Amino acid sequence: MAATVKCLVWDLDGTLWQGTLLEDGEVHLPDEVREVVIELDSRGILQSVASRNDHEHAWARLEAFGLAEYFVLPEIGWGAKSESVRRIADRLNFALGTIAFVDDRPAERAEVAFHLPDVRCYPAEQVLDLPDLAEFTPATSTVDSRRRRQMYQAGFLREAERAAAPGPDEEFLRSLDLRMRIGRATGEELSRVEELTLRTSQMNATGVHYPDAVLRGLITDPGHEVLVVTLTDRFGPHGAVGVLLLERHPGLWHLKLLATSCRVVAYGAGATLLNWLADAAARSGVHLVADFRATERNRMMEIAYRFAGFEGLDEAPCPCADALAPAAADSGLQRLHLIPGPRVVSTVISVDAPDLSTPEGGPETP
């Protein structure tokens, strides 16, 4: 099944609006097209622009139509549209297979398709049908998905302030007042957890998607912990940024899934999570074994595990792993092992988390 579109890139003239701005002076925005933009935004699908136009003139028109706020990272100029689309994908850190492009000109669609064959291209005549297509219909709708654009826009403001900030990077991160909450998932939060396993590819340790029904069974199983991670700072919420799935064994915690949002890698969220888990395991007197399955895009996750001190069980076998069922020979699954010790969780992020020493432990002191 085709991946859900994460970002739709719009042409303007003859596509978003009727007419050619620089030739006609006045252009018309059909109400039905406006409704498509608003509907896709409510589903958590980001939208951008790749248009051959004068940037100032075109952006002023989008503002006049009341639509400018819906478009992130607009590329309005005179270069090749394939390069515009590529820059948008790179800045969002999205795989090209999750990007869509809509344009009224066959030559423009062909140019994008030639240089970026993974990008899905649609003619302008299909604009009103896009919300009915499966690839524009995410499997879940959550609080985070409905405000995804606002979270990305806040992220761009953070990046701009970070680039302009004097002094060491750690000082800037402290100035953000980053606060991480790690909590046991409730039924209401499961859709956010499932969405993370669906959307996260670079920072997903196994690439495995856990459906809602499976997760609902696990949150009531005392042998498992399903943990959801949220992050906020002075710019506002980052939303749900991580999920951990732990299985308890005597003397061993089995980390079956770790996925974190690529949006918070630069803030050290992944390292903070692994440090917190290692510290909690050390205080509980258990070893950690983490599942890892290499994919085309998750090399960063393997590096994070290695940097946190995990080693392959084939490199340093440990009897604690005897409690685990062997991985299927053809699964590509690796098991990484850590004998944890006390750790400083983070010097820039405050963490509020449960006590994992018992299945129903209370909150730790942040």
Coordinates of C-alpha atoms in Angstrom, one line a residue:
M1 CA 0.0 0.0 0.0
A2 CA 1.3 3.5 -0.9
A3 CA 2.7 5.5 1.9
T4 CA 0.5 8.3 3.2
V5 CA 1.4 11.7 1.8
K6 CA 3.1 13.8 4.4
C7 CA 3.4 17.0 2.3
L8 CA 1.6 18.2 -0.7
V9 CA 3.4 20.8 -2.8
W10 CA 1.1 23.1 -4.8
D11 CA 1.7 25.1 -8.0
L12 CA -0.2 28.4 -7.9
D13 CA -1.2 29.7 -11.4
G14 CA -3.9 27.5 -12.9
T15 CA -3.7 25.1 -10.0
L16 CA -4.4 26.6 -6.6
W17 CA -6.0 29.7 -8.1
Q18 CA -7.5 30.3 -11.5
G19 CA -5.5 32.6 -13.8
T20 CA -1.9 33.7 -14.2
L21 CA -0.9 36.3 -11.6
L22 CA 1.8 38.1 -13.6
E23 CA -0.3 38.2 -16.8
D24 CA -3.9 38.7 -15.5
G25 CA -3.2 40.8 -12.5
E26 CA -6.2 39.4 -10.8
V27 CA -6.7 35.7 -10.0
H28 CA -9.6 33.8 -8.5
L29 CA -9.5 31.2 -5.7
P30 CA -12.4 28.7 -5.9
D31 CA -14.1 28.0 -2.5
E32 CA -13.8 24.3 -3.2
V33 CA -10.0 24.5 -3.5
R34 CA -9.9 26.5 -0.3
E35 CA -11.8 23.7 1.4
V36 CA -9.3 21.1 0.1
V37 CA -6.4 23.1 1.6
I38 CA -8.2 23.4 5.0
E39 CA -9.3 19.7 5.0
L40 CA -5.8 18.4 4.2
D41 CA -4.4 20.6 6.9
S42 CA -6.8 19.2 9.5
R43 CA -5.6 15.7 8.6
G44 CA -2.0 16.6 9.5
I45 CA -0.8 16.8 5.9
L46 CA 1.7 19.6 5.5
Q47 CA 1.4 21.8 2.4
S48 CA 3.9 23.9 0.5
V49 CA 4.3 25.8 -2.7
A50 CA 6.6 25.4 -5.8
S51 CA 5.6 28.2 -8.2
R52 CA 7.2 30.2 -11.0
N53 CA 6.3 33.7 -9.8
D54 CA 7.6 36.8 -8.2
H55 CA 7.8 35.8 -4.5
E56 CA 6.6 39.1 -3.0
H57 CA 3.6 39.4 -5.3
A58 CA 2.5 35.8 -5.0
W59 CA 2.9 35.7 -1.2
A60 CA 0.9 38.9 -0.9
R61 CA -1.9 37.2 -2.9
L62 CA -1.9 34.2 -0.7
E63 CA -2.1 36.5 2.4
A64 CA -5.0 38.3 0.8
F65 CA -6.8 35.0 0.2
G66 CA -6.2 34.1 3.9
L67 CA -4.2 31.0 2.9
A68 CA -0.6 32.0 3.5
E69 CA -0.5 30.5 7.0
Y70 CA -1.3 27.0 5.6
F71 CA 1.9 26.8 3.5
V72 CA 5.3 25.9 5.0
L73 CA 8.7 26.5 3.3
P74 CA 7.3 28.1 0.1
E75 CA 9.5 28.0 -3.0
I76 CA 8.4 30.8 -5.2
G77 CA 10.9 31.9 -7.8
W78 CA 12.2 30.9 -11.2
G79 CA 14.2 27.7 -10.8
A80 CA 13.3 24.2 -11.7
K81 CA 10.4 22.8 -9.7
S82 CA 12.1 19.5 -9.1
E83 CA 14.8 21.4 -7.2
S84 CA 12.1 23.3 -5.3
V85 CA 10.4 20.1 -4.3
R86 CA 13.7 18.5 -3.3
R87 CA 14.6 21.4 -1.1
I88 CA 11.2 21.3 0.7
A89 CA 11.6 17.5 1.3
D90 CA 15.1 18.0 2.6
R91 CA 14.2 20.8 4.9
L92 CA 11.3 18.8 6.3
N93 CA 13.5 15.7 6.5
F94 CA 10.8 13.7 4.6
A95 CA 11.4 10.8 2.3
L96 CA 10.6 11.7 -1.3
G97 CA 8.0 8.9 -1.4
T98 CA 5.9 10.8 1.1
I99 CA 5.8 14.0 -1.0
A100 CA 3.1 14.8 -3.6
F101 CA 3.1 17.6 -6.2
V102 CA 0.1 19.1 -8.1
D103 CA 0.5 21.3 -11.2
D104 CA -1.7 22.1 -14.2
R105 CA 1.2 21.9 -16.7
P106 CA 2.1 18.4 -17.9
A107 CA 5.7 19.6 -18.7
E108 CA 6.2 20.6 -15.0
R109 CA 4.8 17.3 -13.7
A110 CA 7.1 15.5 -16.1
E111 CA 10.1 17.5 -15.0
V112 CA 9.5 16.7 -11.4
A113 CA 8.7 13.0 -12.1
F114 CA 11.9 12.6 -14.2
H115 CA 14.2 14.0 -11.5
L116 CA 12.3 12.8 -8.5
P117 CA 10.6 9.5 -9.5
D118 CA 9.4 8.8 -6.0
V119 CA 7.3 12.0 -5.8
R120 CA 3.7 11.4 -6.7
C121 CA 2.4 13.9 -9.3
Y122 CA -1.2 14.9 -9.8
P123 CA -2.9 17.2 -12.5
A124 CA -4.8 20.3 -11.3
E125 CA -8.0 18.7 -12.6
Q126 CA -7.7 16.2 -9.7
V127 CA -7.4 18.7 -6.9
L128 CA -10.9 18.4 -5.7
D129 CA -10.6 14.6 -5.6
L130 CA -7.4 14.5 -3.5
P131 CA -9.1 14.2 0.0
D132 CA -10.9 11.1 -1.3
L133 CA -7.7 9.3 -2.2
A134 CA -6.3 6.7 0.2
E135 CA -2.8 8.3 0.2
F136 CA -4.3 11.5 1.5
T137 CA -6.3 9.8 4.2
P138 CA -4.1 9.0 7.3
A139 CA -5.0 6.0 9.2
T140 CA -5.4 7.9 12.5
S141 CA -6.5 11.4 13.5
T142 CA -4.9 12.8 16.7
V143 CA -4.5 16.0 18.6
D144 CA -0.9 16.1 17.3
S145 CA -1.8 15.5 13.7
R146 CA -4.4 18.2 13.7
R147 CA -1.9 20.8 14.8
R148 CA 1.1 19.4 12.9
R149 CA 1.5 22.5 10.7
Q150 CA 1.6 24.8 13.8
M151 CA 4.2 22.5 15.4
Y152 CA 6.4 22.6 12.3
Q153 CA 6.1 26.4 12.0
A154 CA 7.1 26.8 15.7
G155 CA 10.1 24.5 14.9
F156 CA 11.2 26.8 12.1
L157 CA 11.2 29.7 14.6
R158 CA 13.3 27.6 17.0
E159 CA 15.8 26.8 14.2
A160 CA 16.0 30.5 13.2
E161 CA 16.6 31.6 16.8
R162 CA 19.1 28.8 17.3
A163 CA 21.1 29.9 14.2
A164 CA 21.2 33.4 15.5
A165 CA 22.0 32.5 19.1
P166 CA 25.5 33.4 20.3
G167 CA 27.6 31.1 22.5
P168 CA 27.6 27.3 22.8
D169 CA 24.7 25.3 21.6
E170 CA 24.1 23.8 25.0
E171 CA 23.3 27.3 26.3
F172 CA 20.7 27.8 23.7
L173 CA 19.1 24.4 24.5
R174 CA 18.9 25.4 28.2
S175 CA 17.2 28.6 27.2
L176 CA 14.4 26.7 25.5
D177 CA 13.2 25.3 28.9
L178 CA 12.8 21.8 27.4
R179 CA 10.5 19.5 29.4
M180 CA 10.0 15.8 28.5
R181 CA 7.2 13.8 29.9
I182 CA 7.4 10.0 29.7
G183 CA 4.1 8.4 30.6
R184 CA 2.3 5.1 30.4
A185 CA 0.0 5.1 27.4
T186 CA -3.7 5.3 27.9
G187 CA -6.4 4.2 25.5
E188 CA -6.8 7.8 24.4
E189 CA -3.1 8.1 23.6
L190 CA -2.8 4.9 21.6
S191 CA -3.6 6.6 18.3
R192 CA -0.7 8.9 18.8
V193 CA 1.6 5.9 19.5
E194 CA 0.4 4.0 16.5
E195 CA 0.9 7.1 14.3
L196 CA 4.5 7.5 15.5
T197 CA 5.3 3.9 14.5
L198 CA 3.7 4.6 11.1
R199 CA 5.3 7.9 10.4
T200 CA 8.8 7.6 11.9
S201 CA 11.4 5.9 9.6
Q202 CA 14.8 7.4 10.4
M203 CA 14.5 7.0 14.2
N204 CA 12.5 3.8 14.3
A205 CA 14.6 1.0 15.7
T206 CA 12.8 -1.9 13.9
G207 CA 10.5 -0.4 11.3
V208 CA 7.7 -2.4 12.8
H209 CA 4.2 -1.0 12.9
Y210 CA 2.1 -1.9 15.9
P211 CA -1.6 -1.7 15.1
D212 CA -4.1 -0.3 17.6
A213 CA -5.6 -3.6 18.6
V214 CA -2.1 -5.0 19.5
L215 CA -1.3 -1.9 21.5
R216 CA -4.6 -2.0 23.4
G217 CA -3.7 -5.5 24.5
L218 CA -0.3 -4.6 25.6
I219 CA -1.2 -1.6 27.8
T220 CA -3.3 -4.0 30.0
D221 CA -0.5 -6.6 30.2
P222 CA 1.6 -6.3 33.4
G223 CA 4.5 -7.9 31.5
H224 CA 4.7 -4.9 29.1
E225 CA 5.2 -1.2 29.3
V226 CA 3.9 1.0 26.5
L227 CA 5.3 4.5 27.1
V228 CA 4.5 7.6 25.2
V229 CA 6.9 10.6 25.2
T230 CA 5.9 14.3 24.8
L231 CA 8.1 17.4 24.7
T232 CA 7.4 21.0 25.3
D233 CA 9.5 24.2 25.4
R234 CA 8.9 28.0 25.6
F235 CA 7.7 28.0 22.0
G236 CA 5.0 25.5 22.7
P237 CA 4.4 21.7 22.5
H238 CA 6.3 19.5 20.2
G239 CA 3.6 16.9 20.7
A240 CA 4.2 13.2 21.0
V241 CA 7.8 12.6 20.0
G242 CA 8.5 9.1 21.1
V243 CA 7.3 5.6 22.0
L244 CA 8.9 2.8 23.9
L245 CA 7.7 -0.8 24.2
L246 CA 9.3 -2.8 27.0
E247 CA 8.7 -6.4 27.9
R248 CA 9.7 -7.4 31.5
H249 CA 11.6 -10.6 32.2
P250 CA 13.4 -11.6 35.4
G251 CA 16.7 -9.6 35.4
L252 CA 16.0 -8.2 32.0
W253 CA 14.0 -5.5 30.2
H254 CA 13.5 -6.2 26.5
L255 CA 13.2 -3.0 24.5
K256 CA 11.1 -4.3 21.6
L257 CA 10.5 -0.9 20.0
L258 CA 12.0 2.6 20.3
A259 CA 10.8 5.3 17.9
T260 CA 11.4 9.0 18.1
S261 CA 10.4 11.9 15.9
C262 CA 13.1 13.2 13.6
R263 CA 12.0 16.7 14.6
V264 CA 13.6 16.5 18.0
V265 CA 16.9 14.7 17.2
A266 CA 18.7 18.0 17.4
Y267 CA 17.5 18.6 21.0
G268 CA 19.0 15.3 22.2
A269 CA 15.6 13.7 22.8
G270 CA 16.8 10.2 21.7
A271 CA 19.9 10.3 23.9
T272 CA 17.8 11.6 26.8
L273 CA 15.4 8.7 26.4
L274 CA 18.1 6.0 26.3
N275 CA 20.0 7.6 29.2
W276 CA 16.7 7.7 31.3
L277 CA 16.0 4.0 30.4
A278 CA 19.5 2.9 31.2
D279 CA 19.5 4.8 34.5
A280 CA 16.0 3.3 35.4
A281 CA 17.3 -0.2 34.6
A282 CA 20.4 0.2 36.7
R283 CA 18.3 1.3 39.7
S284 CA 16.1 -1.8 39.1
G285 CA 19.1 -4.1 38.8
V286 CA 18.2 -5.4 35.3
H287 CA 20.0 -5.7 32.0
L288 CA 18.7 -4.2 28.8
V289 CA 18.3 -6.0 25.4
A290 CA 17.1 -3.8 22.5
D291 CA 15.8 -5.1 19.2
F292 CA 17.2 -3.4 16.1
R293 CA 16.4 -4.1 12.4
A294 CA 18.4 -2.1 9.9
T295 CA 16.3 -0.4 7.2
E296 CA 17.2 2.0 4.4
R297 CA 16.7 5.0 6.6
N298 CA 17.3 4.2 10.3
R299 CA 21.1 4.2 10.5
M300 CA 20.8 7.1 12.9
M301 CA 19.0 4.9 15.4
E302 CA 21.8 2.3 15.4
I303 CA 24.3 5.0 16.0
A304 CA 22.2 6.2 19.0
Y305 CA 22.2 2.7 20.5
R306 CA 25.9 2.3 20.0
F307 CA 26.7 5.7 21.4
A308 CA 24.5 4.8 24.5
G309 CA 26.8 1.8 25.1
F310 CA 24.8 -1.1 23.6
E311 CA 26.7 -4.0 22.0
G312 CA 25.6 -6.8 19.8
L313 CA 24.9 -10.0 21.7
D314 CA 26.9 -11.8 19.0
E315 CA 29.8 -9.6 20.0
A316 CA 29.4 -10.0 23.8
P317 CA 26.9 -12.8 24.6
C318 CA 25.1 -12.6 28.0
P319 CA 23.0 -15.4 29.6
C320 CA 20.3 -12.8 30.4
A321 CA 19.1 -13.1 26.7
D322 CA 18.2 -16.8 27.2
A323 CA 14.8 -15.6 28.4
L324 CA 14.0 -14.3 24.9
A325 CA 12.6 -16.3 22.1
P326 CA 15.1 -16.6 19.3
A327 CA 14.6 -14.1 16.4
A328 CA 13.6 -15.6 13.1
A329 CA 16.6 -16.3 11.0
D330 CA 15.2 -14.4 8.1
S331 CA 13.9 -11.4 10.1
G332 CA 17.1 -9.3 9.9
L333 CA 16.6 -8.6 13.6
Q334 CA 19.7 -7.9 15.7
R335 CA 19.7 -7.8 19.5
L336 CA 21.8 -5.2 21.3
H337 CA 22.8 -5.6 25.0
L338 CA 23.6 -3.2 27.8
I339 CA 24.6 -3.8 31.4
P340 CA 23.4 -0.4 32.6
G341 CA 24.9 1.9 35.3
P342 CA 23.7 5.1 36.9
R343 CA 23.6 8.0 34.4
V344 CA 23.0 11.7 34.1
V345 CA 19.9 11.7 32.0
S346 CA 20.3 15.2 30.5
T347 CA 21.9 18.5 31.2
V348 CA 19.4 20.5 29.1
I349 CA 16.0 18.6 29.3
S350 CA 14.0 18.1 32.5
V351 CA 12.3 14.7 32.6
D352 CA 9.1 13.7 34.3
A353 CA 8.8 9.9 34.2
P354 CA 7.2 6.9 36.0
D355 CA 9.1 4.6 38.3
L356 CA 9.5 1.4 36.2
S357 CA 10.7 -0.7 39.2
T358 CA 7.1 -2.1 39.4
P359 CA 4.4 -2.3 36.7
E360 CA 2.3 0.3 38.5
G361 CA 5.1 2.5 40.0
G362 CA 4.4 6.1 40.7
P363 CA 6.1 9.2 39.2
E364 CA 9.7 9.9 39.7
T365 CA 11.0 13.2 40.9
P366 CA 11.9 15.2 37.8

